Coordinates of C-alpha atoms and ligand atoms in Angstrom, one line a residue:
M1 CA -5.6 -34.1 -5.5
A2 CA -7.6 -31.3 -6.8
E3 CA -5.5 -28.5 -8.2
P4 CA -4.9 -25.3 -6.1
K5 CA -8.0 -23.0 -6.9
P6 CA -6.7 -19.9 -8.2
V7 CA -6.3 -16.5 -5.7
V8 CA -7.8 -13.3 -5.9
L9 CA -6.2 -10.7 -3.6
I10 CA -8.8 -7.8 -2.7
V11 CA -7.0 -4.5 -1.4
I12 CA -9.3 -1.7 -0.5
D13 CA -6.7 1.1 0.1
G14 CA -7.3 2.4 3.8
L15 CA -10.3 0.7 4.8
T16 CA -10.4 0.3 8.9
P17 CA -11.0 -2.7 10.7
S18 CA -13.9 -1.5 12.7
V19 CA -15.7 -0.4 9.4
F20 CA -15.1 -3.3 7.8
E21 CA -16.5 -5.6 10.6
T22 CA -19.7 -3.7 10.9
A23 CA -20.0 -2.9 7.0
D24 CA -23.6 -3.6 5.9
T25 CA -23.2 -4.0 2.4
P26 CA -24.0 -7.2 1.0
T27 CA -20.8 -8.4 -0.8
L28 CA -18.2 -7.5 1.9
R29 CA -20.7 -8.9 4.5
F30 CA -21.1 -12.3 2.6
L31 CA -17.2 -12.4 2.6
L32 CA -16.5 -11.6 6.0
E33 CA -19.3 -14.6 6.9
Q34 CA -17.6 -17.1 4.5
G35 CA -14.2 -16.4 5.4
T36 CA -11.5 -16.6 8.6
Y37 CA -11.1 -13.1 9.7
A38 CA -8.8 -11.2 12.0
R39 CA -7.0 -7.9 12.4
A40 CA -3.6 -7.3 11.0
A41 CA -0.7 -4.9 11.3
S42 CA 0.4 -2.5 8.4
T43 CA 3.9 -1.8 8.3
F44 CA 5.8 1.5 9.0
P45 CA 5.5 4.4 7.6
S46 CA 1.7 3.2 7.0
V47 CA 1.5 5.1 3.8
T48 CA 0.3 3.3 0.6
P49 CA 3.8 2.9 -1.5
V50 CA 5.2 1.5 1.3
C51 CA 2.4 -0.9 2.5
L52 CA 1.7 -1.9 -1.1
A53 CA 5.4 -2.8 -1.6
S54 CA 5.0 -4.8 1.7
I55 CA 2.3 -6.7 0.4
A56 CA 3.9 -7.4 -3.0
T57 CA 6.9 -8.4 -1.7
G58 CA 6.1 -10.2 1.7
G59 CA 8.8 -7.9 3.5
H60 CA 9.0 -4.6 5.4
P61 CA 10.9 -1.4 4.1
D62 CA 14.4 -3.0 4.9
V63 CA 13.4 -5.7 2.4
H64 CA 11.9 -3.6 -0.3
H65 CA 13.6 -0.2 0.3
I66 CA 10.4 1.9 -0.3
P67 CA 10.4 4.4 2.7
H68 CA 8.0 7.0 2.6
L69 CA 5.4 9.0 0.1
I70 CA 8.4 11.5 0.1
W71 CA 12.2 10.7 0.5
W72 CA 15.5 11.8 -0.5
Y73 CA 17.0 9.7 -3.3
R74 CA 21.0 9.6 -1.6
D75 CA 22.0 8.1 -5.2
E76 CA 20.8 11.0 -7.2
Q77 CA 20.7 13.7 -4.5
R78 CA 17.2 14.6 -5.1
I79 CA 13.6 14.2 -3.6
V80 CA 11.5 11.6 -4.7
E81 CA 7.5 12.4 -4.3
Y82 CA 4.7 9.7 -5.0
G83 CA 1.9 11.6 -4.9
S84 CA 1.0 13.0 -1.4
S85 CA -1.1 15.7 -3.1
F86 CA -1.4 17.3 -6.4
G87 CA 0.4 20.2 -5.2
A88 CA 3.2 18.2 -3.7
L89 CA 3.7 16.4 -7.1
R90 CA 4.0 19.9 -8.7
A91 CA 6.6 21.2 -6.0
A92 CA 8.7 18.3 -6.7
G93 CA 8.3 18.5 -10.4
F94 CA 5.3 17.0 -12.1
A95 CA 6.6 15.2 -14.8
R96 CA 9.6 13.8 -12.7
S97 CA 7.2 12.8 -9.8
L98 CA 4.9 10.9 -12.1
R99 CA 7.8 8.9 -13.9
D100 CA 9.3 8.2 -10.1
T101 CA 5.6 7.0 -9.3
I102 CA 4.6 5.1 -12.0
V103 CA 7.8 4.1 -13.4
D104 CA 10.6 4.0 -11.2
L105 CA 9.4 2.8 -8.0
N106 CA 9.1 -0.4 -9.5
A107 CA 12.1 -0.2 -12.1
R108 CA 14.6 1.6 -9.9
H109 CA 13.6 2.2 -6.0
L110 CA 12.4 -1.4 -5.2
N111 CA 15.0 -3.4 -4.3
R112 CA 15.9 -5.8 -7.1
D113 CA 16.8 -8.7 -4.1
A114 CA 13.1 -8.2 -3.1
E115 CA 11.6 -10.7 -4.9
T116 CA 7.5 -9.8 -5.8
V117 CA 4.7 -12.1 -5.5
Y118 CA 4.5 -12.0 -9.3
E119 CA 7.8 -12.8 -9.7
A120 CA 7.7 -15.8 -7.4
L121 CA 4.3 -17.2 -9.1
E122 CA 5.4 -16.8 -12.8
D123 CA 8.7 -18.3 -12.0
D124 CA 6.6 -21.6 -10.8
G125 CA 4.8 -21.6 -14.3
L126 CA 1.6 -19.7 -13.1
T127 CA 0.1 -16.9 -14.6
A128 CA -0.2 -13.5 -12.2
G129 CA -2.2 -10.4 -13.0
A130 CA -2.5 -6.7 -11.3
I131 CA -5.1 -4.1 -11.5
N132 CA -4.1 -0.8 -10.4
I133 CA -1.2 -1.6 -7.6
T134 CA 1.6 0.4 -7.6
C135 CA 3.8 -2.3 -6.7
Y136 CA 3.8 -4.6 -10.0
R137 CA 7.1 -5.4 -10.7
G138 CA 7.2 -8.7 -12.7
R139 CA 8.6 -10.7 -15.7
H140 CA 6.7 -9.1 -18.8
R141 CA 7.4 -6.0 -20.5
H142 CA 4.3 -3.7 -21.3
I143 CA 4.4 -0.9 -23.5
A144 CA 2.4 2.2 -22.4
T145 CA -1.0 3.3 -24.2
I146 CA 0.6 6.9 -24.3
P147 CA 3.4 7.6 -26.6
G148 CA 6.7 8.8 -24.4
V149 CA 5.9 6.9 -21.7
P150 CA 8.6 4.0 -20.9
A151 CA 7.9 0.5 -21.0
V152 CA 7.9 -1.6 -17.4
N153 CA 8.0 -4.9 -16.3
G154 CA 5.1 -6.3 -14.7
P155 CA 2.9 -9.5 -14.5
K156 CA 1.6 -11.2 -17.7
R157 CA -2.0 -9.8 -17.3
F158 CA -1.3 -6.3 -16.2
F159 CA -3.7 -3.1 -16.1
F160 CA -2.5 -0.1 -15.0
Y161 CA -5.0 3.4 -14.8
S162 CA -5.6 2.9 -18.7
L163 CA -1.7 3.4 -18.9
Y164 CA -0.4 -0.3 -19.4
E165 CA -3.2 -2.7 -20.6
S166 CA -1.6 -6.2 -21.5
D167 CA -5.3 -7.1 -23.0
R168 CA -7.5 -5.1 -25.0
T169 CA -10.8 -5.2 -22.7
G170 CA -12.3 -2.1 -24.1
A171 CA -12.6 -0.7 -20.4
P172 CA -13.1 3.4 -20.2
I173 CA -10.3 5.6 -19.4
A174 CA -9.4 5.5 -15.5
V175 CA -8.8 9.0 -14.1
R176 CA -11.9 10.9 -14.9
N177 CA -13.8 11.3 -12.3
R178 CA -12.1 10.2 -8.9
A179 CA -14.6 11.2 -6.3
L180 CA -17.2 9.3 -8.3
G181 CA -15.1 6.2 -8.1
S182 CA -13.7 6.1 -11.6
I183 CA -10.9 4.3 -11.1
D184 CA -12.3 1.5 -8.8
S185 CA -14.8 1.4 -12.1
Y186 CA -12.2 0.9 -14.3
A187 CA -10.7 -2.0 -12.2
A188 CA -14.1 -3.7 -12.2
W189 CA -14.8 -3.8 -15.8
V190 CA -11.1 -5.2 -16.2
G191 CA -11.8 -7.3 -13.2
R192 CA -15.0 -8.8 -14.9
W193 CA -13.4 -9.0 -18.2
L194 CA -10.5 -11.3 -16.6
V195 CA -12.9 -13.5 -14.4
T196 CA -15.0 -14.0 -17.4
R197 CA -12.0 -15.5 -19.3
D198 CA -10.7 -17.3 -16.2
G199 CA -7.1 -15.7 -17.5
F200 CA -4.9 -15.9 -14.4
D201 CA -4.0 -18.0 -11.2
F202 CA -3.3 -14.9 -9.2
L203 CA -4.9 -11.6 -9.5
V204 CA -4.4 -8.5 -7.4
Y205 CA -7.6 -6.2 -7.5
Y206 CA -6.7 -2.8 -5.5
L207 CA -9.1 -0.6 -5.1
P208 CA -8.0 3.0 -4.2
D209 CA -11.0 5.2 -4.4
Y210 CA -12.1 4.2 -0.7
D211 CA -8.8 5.7 0.8
F212 CA -9.7 9.2 -1.3
A213 CA -12.9 9.6 1.0
S214 CA -11.7 8.5 3.9
H215 CA -9.2 11.4 3.7
A216 CA -12.0 14.1 2.7
Y217 CA -14.7 12.7 5.4
G218 CA -12.6 11.2 7.7
P219 CA -12.7 7.1 8.6
E220 CA -16.3 7.1 9.8
G221 CA -17.5 9.3 6.8
T222 CA -17.0 6.6 4.3
Q223 CA -20.4 4.5 4.1
E224 CA -21.0 5.9 0.3
A225 CA -17.7 5.0 -0.6
L226 CA -17.9 1.5 1.2
R227 CA -21.0 0.9 -1.3
R228 CA -18.7 1.7 -4.4
S229 CA -16.0 -0.8 -2.9
D230 CA -18.6 -3.1 -2.5
A231 CA -20.1 -3.0 -6.0
S232 CA -16.4 -3.3 -7.3
V233 CA -16.1 -6.5 -5.1
A234 CA -19.5 -7.6 -6.5
A235 CA -18.9 -7.0 -10.3
L236 CA -16.1 -9.8 -9.9
M237 CA -18.5 -12.3 -8.3
D238 CA -21.0 -11.5 -10.8
A239 CA -18.8 -12.3 -13.5
A240 CA -18.0 -15.7 -11.9
G241 CA -22.0 -16.6 -12.0
G242 CA -22.7 -15.3 -8.3
A243 CA -21.0 -15.3 -5.0
D244 CA -20.8 -19.0 -4.4
A245 CA -19.9 -19.6 -8.2
F246 CA -16.9 -17.0 -7.4
L247 CA -16.0 -19.0 -4.1
D248 CA -16.3 -22.2 -5.7
R249 CA -13.6 -21.1 -8.2
Y250 CA -11.4 -18.7 -6.4
A251 CA -9.6 -18.9 -2.9
V252 CA -9.7 -15.2 -1.7
I253 CA -7.8 -12.9 0.5
L254 CA -9.0 -9.6 1.4
C255 CA -7.6 -6.8 3.2
S256 CA -6.4 -3.0 3.3
D257 CA -2.8 -1.7 3.2
H258 CA -3.2 0.8 6.1
G259 CA -6.0 2.0 8.5
Q260 CA -6.8 5.8 8.6
S261 CA -7.4 8.1 11.7
N262 CA -9.0 11.8 12.1
V263 CA -7.1 14.8 11.6
Q264 CA -7.7 17.5 14.6
R265 CA -4.3 19.6 14.4
I266 CA -1.7 20.4 11.6
A267 CA 2.0 21.1 11.7
R268 CA 5.0 21.8 9.4
L269 CA 8.0 19.4 11.5
D270 CA 10.7 21.8 11.8
A271 CA 14.5 20.1 12.2
G272 CA 16.3 23.1 11.9
D273 CA 19.1 23.3 8.6
D274 CA 18.2 19.2 8.2
L275 CA 16.2 18.1 5.2
V276 CA 12.4 16.8 6.5
T277 CA 10.7 14.9 4.2
A278 CA 7.0 14.7 5.6
S279 CA 3.6 13.6 4.4
N280 CA 0.4 12.7 6.1
R281 CA 1.0 11.2 9.9
A282 CA 5.0 10.5 9.2
A283 CA 8.4 12.5 8.6
M284 CA 11.8 11.5 8.2
V285 CA 15.1 13.7 8.7
Y286 CA 17.9 13.5 6.9
T287 CA 20.6 14.3 9.6
D288 CA 24.1 13.6 10.7
T289 CA 23.2 14.4 14.3
P290 CA 19.9 12.2 15.0
R291 CA 20.3 12.4 18.8
A292 CA 20.3 16.1 18.5
V293 CA 17.4 16.2 16.1
A294 CA 15.5 13.7 18.3
E295 CA 15.9 15.2 21.4
A296 CA 14.8 18.6 19.9
L297 CA 11.5 17.3 18.9
D298 CA 10.9 16.4 22.6
G299 CA 8.6 19.3 23.1
D300 CA 6.9 19.4 19.6
P301 CA 3.6 18.1 20.6
A302 CA 3.2 16.9 16.9
A303 CA 6.1 14.3 17.0
G304 CA 4.7 10.9 18.8
I305 CA 7.3 8.3 18.9
V306 CA 10.8 9.4 17.3
L307 CA 13.0 6.8 16.1
F308 CA 16.9 6.8 15.4
Q309 CA 20.0 4.4 15.4
E310 CA 23.0 4.9 17.7
D311 CA 25.8 2.7 18.3
G312 CA 24.0 0.0 16.0
R313 CA 21.1 -0.1 18.5
M314 CA 17.4 1.4 18.1
V315 CA 16.6 4.2 20.2
V316 CA 13.2 5.1 20.8
R317 CA 11.8 8.5 22.4
R318 CA 8.4 10.0 23.1
D319 CA 8.0 13.2 25.1
G320 CA 11.7 13.2 26.5
D321 CA 11.0 9.5 27.7
E322 CA 13.7 7.0 26.0
D323 CA 13.0 3.5 26.1
V324 CA 12.1 1.0 23.3
A325 CA 9.2 -0.6 25.4
L326 CA 7.0 2.5 24.1
L327 CA 6.8 0.3 21.1
D328 CA 4.6 -2.0 22.9
A329 CA 1.9 0.4 23.0
V330 CA 1.5 0.0 19.0
P331 CA 0.8 -2.5 16.7
D332 CA 3.9 -4.9 16.0
G333 CA 5.9 -2.1 17.0
H334 CA 9.6 -3.4 17.4
A335 CA 9.9 -5.2 14.1
R336 CA 7.8 -2.2 12.2
A337 CA 10.4 0.2 13.5
A338 CA 13.3 -1.6 13.5
A339 CA 12.5 -2.5 9.8
A340 CA 12.0 1.2 8.5
L341 CA 14.8 2.7 10.5
Q342 CA 17.2 -0.1 8.6
N343 CA 15.7 0.8 5.2
P344 CA 18.8 2.3 3.3
N345 CA 16.5 5.1 1.8
A346 CA 15.2 6.0 5.1
G347 CA 16.1 9.2 6.9
T348 CA 18.3 8.9 10.3
V349 CA 15.4 10.1 12.4
L350 CA 11.9 8.7 11.6
V351 CA 9.0 10.7 13.3
S352 CA 5.6 9.2 14.2
A353 CA 2.9 11.8 14.3
S354 CA 1.0 11.9 18.0
P355 CA -2.8 11.1 17.7
G356 CA -5.0 13.5 15.8
W357 CA -1.8 15.4 14.3
E358 CA -0.7 15.5 10.6
F359 CA 2.4 16.9 8.9
V360 CA 1.6 19.0 6.1
D361 CA 3.4 17.9 2.7
L362 CA 5.9 19.7 0.3
A363 CA 3.2 22.0 -0.8
G364 CA 1.5 22.7 2.8
R365 CA -1.5 20.5 1.9
N366 CA -3.3 18.8 4.6
H367 CA -6.4 16.8 5.5
L368 CA -7.4 18.9 8.5
G369 CA -10.8 17.9 9.7
G370 CA -10.7 14.6 7.2
G371 CA -8.5 11.6 8.1
S372 CA -5.0 10.4 7.3
H373 CA -2.8 7.4 8.2
G374 CA 1.2 6.9 8.4
S375 CA 2.2 6.8 12.1
L376 CA 2.7 3.5 14.4
E377 CA -0.4 4.4 16.0
Q378 CA -3.1 2.0 16.4
G379 CA -5.5 3.8 14.0
D380 CA -3.3 4.0 11.1
S381 CA -1.5 0.7 11.8
E382 CA -4.1 -1.9 12.3
V383 CA -5.9 -3.5 8.9
P384 CA -8.8 -6.0 8.2
M385 CA -7.4 -9.3 7.2
L386 CA -9.8 -12.1 5.6
T387 CA -8.8 -15.3 4.1
I388 CA -11.2 -17.7 2.4
G389 CA -10.0 -21.3 1.2
L390 CA -6.1 -20.3 2.3
G391 CA -5.5 -21.1 6.2
P392 CA -5.5 -18.8 8.9
P393 CA -5.1 -14.9 8.0
P394 CA -1.9 -13.7 8.4
A395 CA -0.8 -11.2 11.4
S396 CA 0.8 -9.0 9.2
I397 CA 0.7 -7.4 5.3
T398 CA 3.9 -9.0 5.2
G399 CA 2.6 -12.2 5.2
V400 CA 0.3 -11.9 2.3
K401 CA 2.9 -12.9 -0.1
H402 CA 3.8 -16.2 1.6
V403 CA 0.3 -17.4 2.2
I404 CA -0.4 -17.0 -1.5
V405 CA 3.1 -18.9 -2.7
D406 CA 2.8 -21.5 0.1
H407 CA -0.9 -22.1 -1.5
F408 CA 0.3 -23.1 -4.7
R409 CA 3.7 -24.4 -3.8
E410 CA 2.2 -27.0 -1.1
K411 CA -0.5 -28.3 -3.2
A412 CA 2.3 -28.8 -5.7
S413 CA 4.4 -30.6 -3.3
L414 CA 1.3 -32.9 -2.4
T415 CA 0.5 -33.6 -6.1
A416 CA 4.3 -34.5 -7.0
Ligands
ZN1 ZN1 -4.0 7.4 1.7

């Protein structure tokens, strides 16, 4: 019985299924032709910190407890903001927000009882690696490259925007010119280094720059960014000696974390005196009177599906209609809505934006004329999901961890 192949998980942030399916860039096209492909569902809110936590832990927010890009931290009675925009980071306190995003998301906010894919594999004696993914919690302590920044626990091979580097690769600094894809270039450098040395059983190769372009130009205006994502994936393959040699050596799973949709209108969600945490196309209200807040949103054109709990059951409203069957119209609606509500860090009313609408963030920033995501609607919620050498692709991003862990455990039990 052959040893199970090492696995590379490629996450292209914000890549929509339709763009992936019609990609004419050579590397992504090659992978699509070699693999088993289907569209899969994201989680809710469909924003990156929540989605990456779902990919890493194999659960929705009821499992991992990361509720949104911005949320009210009841234990500490304060706002947590993971970077909706530069202005929002500054409005929430720049140093505090950077620490929340880089360190405390993993060290404090991520549920200790939720096992990450890195923890699962390394507890099985395998070597896990992560490049730039914001949900990285593992068993190995890593000291920051900048004095004064706290140490964190990541997988054995761990590279995070030049700030944590488990190995000296000679990669240039990550955050020099975001618009020209410098973060993905950093990932490519590190990825090449790791593949050349065969330095892992499992590697997450996370490419965030595509989402940045899609926010600016909308989900159909991203051809240039797609070419750069393609080149970043090609760099990994070249390090293995080319595309065929790469697939001889590795099993692959490629997906995005969420989709994107076009923003035509913006609004500031108003819930009277109750605290609103809004960003992109999702908002949460922290209120003791959820029904009154939800009913007051009936006439708000920006509010699409509105969720709250009452007497232990989920209530779903849209424009005055109240019916859980409203969730039949969106991908994996019932599971995603219920899990979002059952997160102890979530607001008591959750608002999925109407198609075309975006909620401005803490600093009033928005993506009017560009793209956004976060809602339960299809455009934000569907992702491409491709597997090569791993069986059928999972129907949800919450299935990614299980596919990877099972790949190693099934092979191990067959050889035992
Ligand atoms: Zn985004």
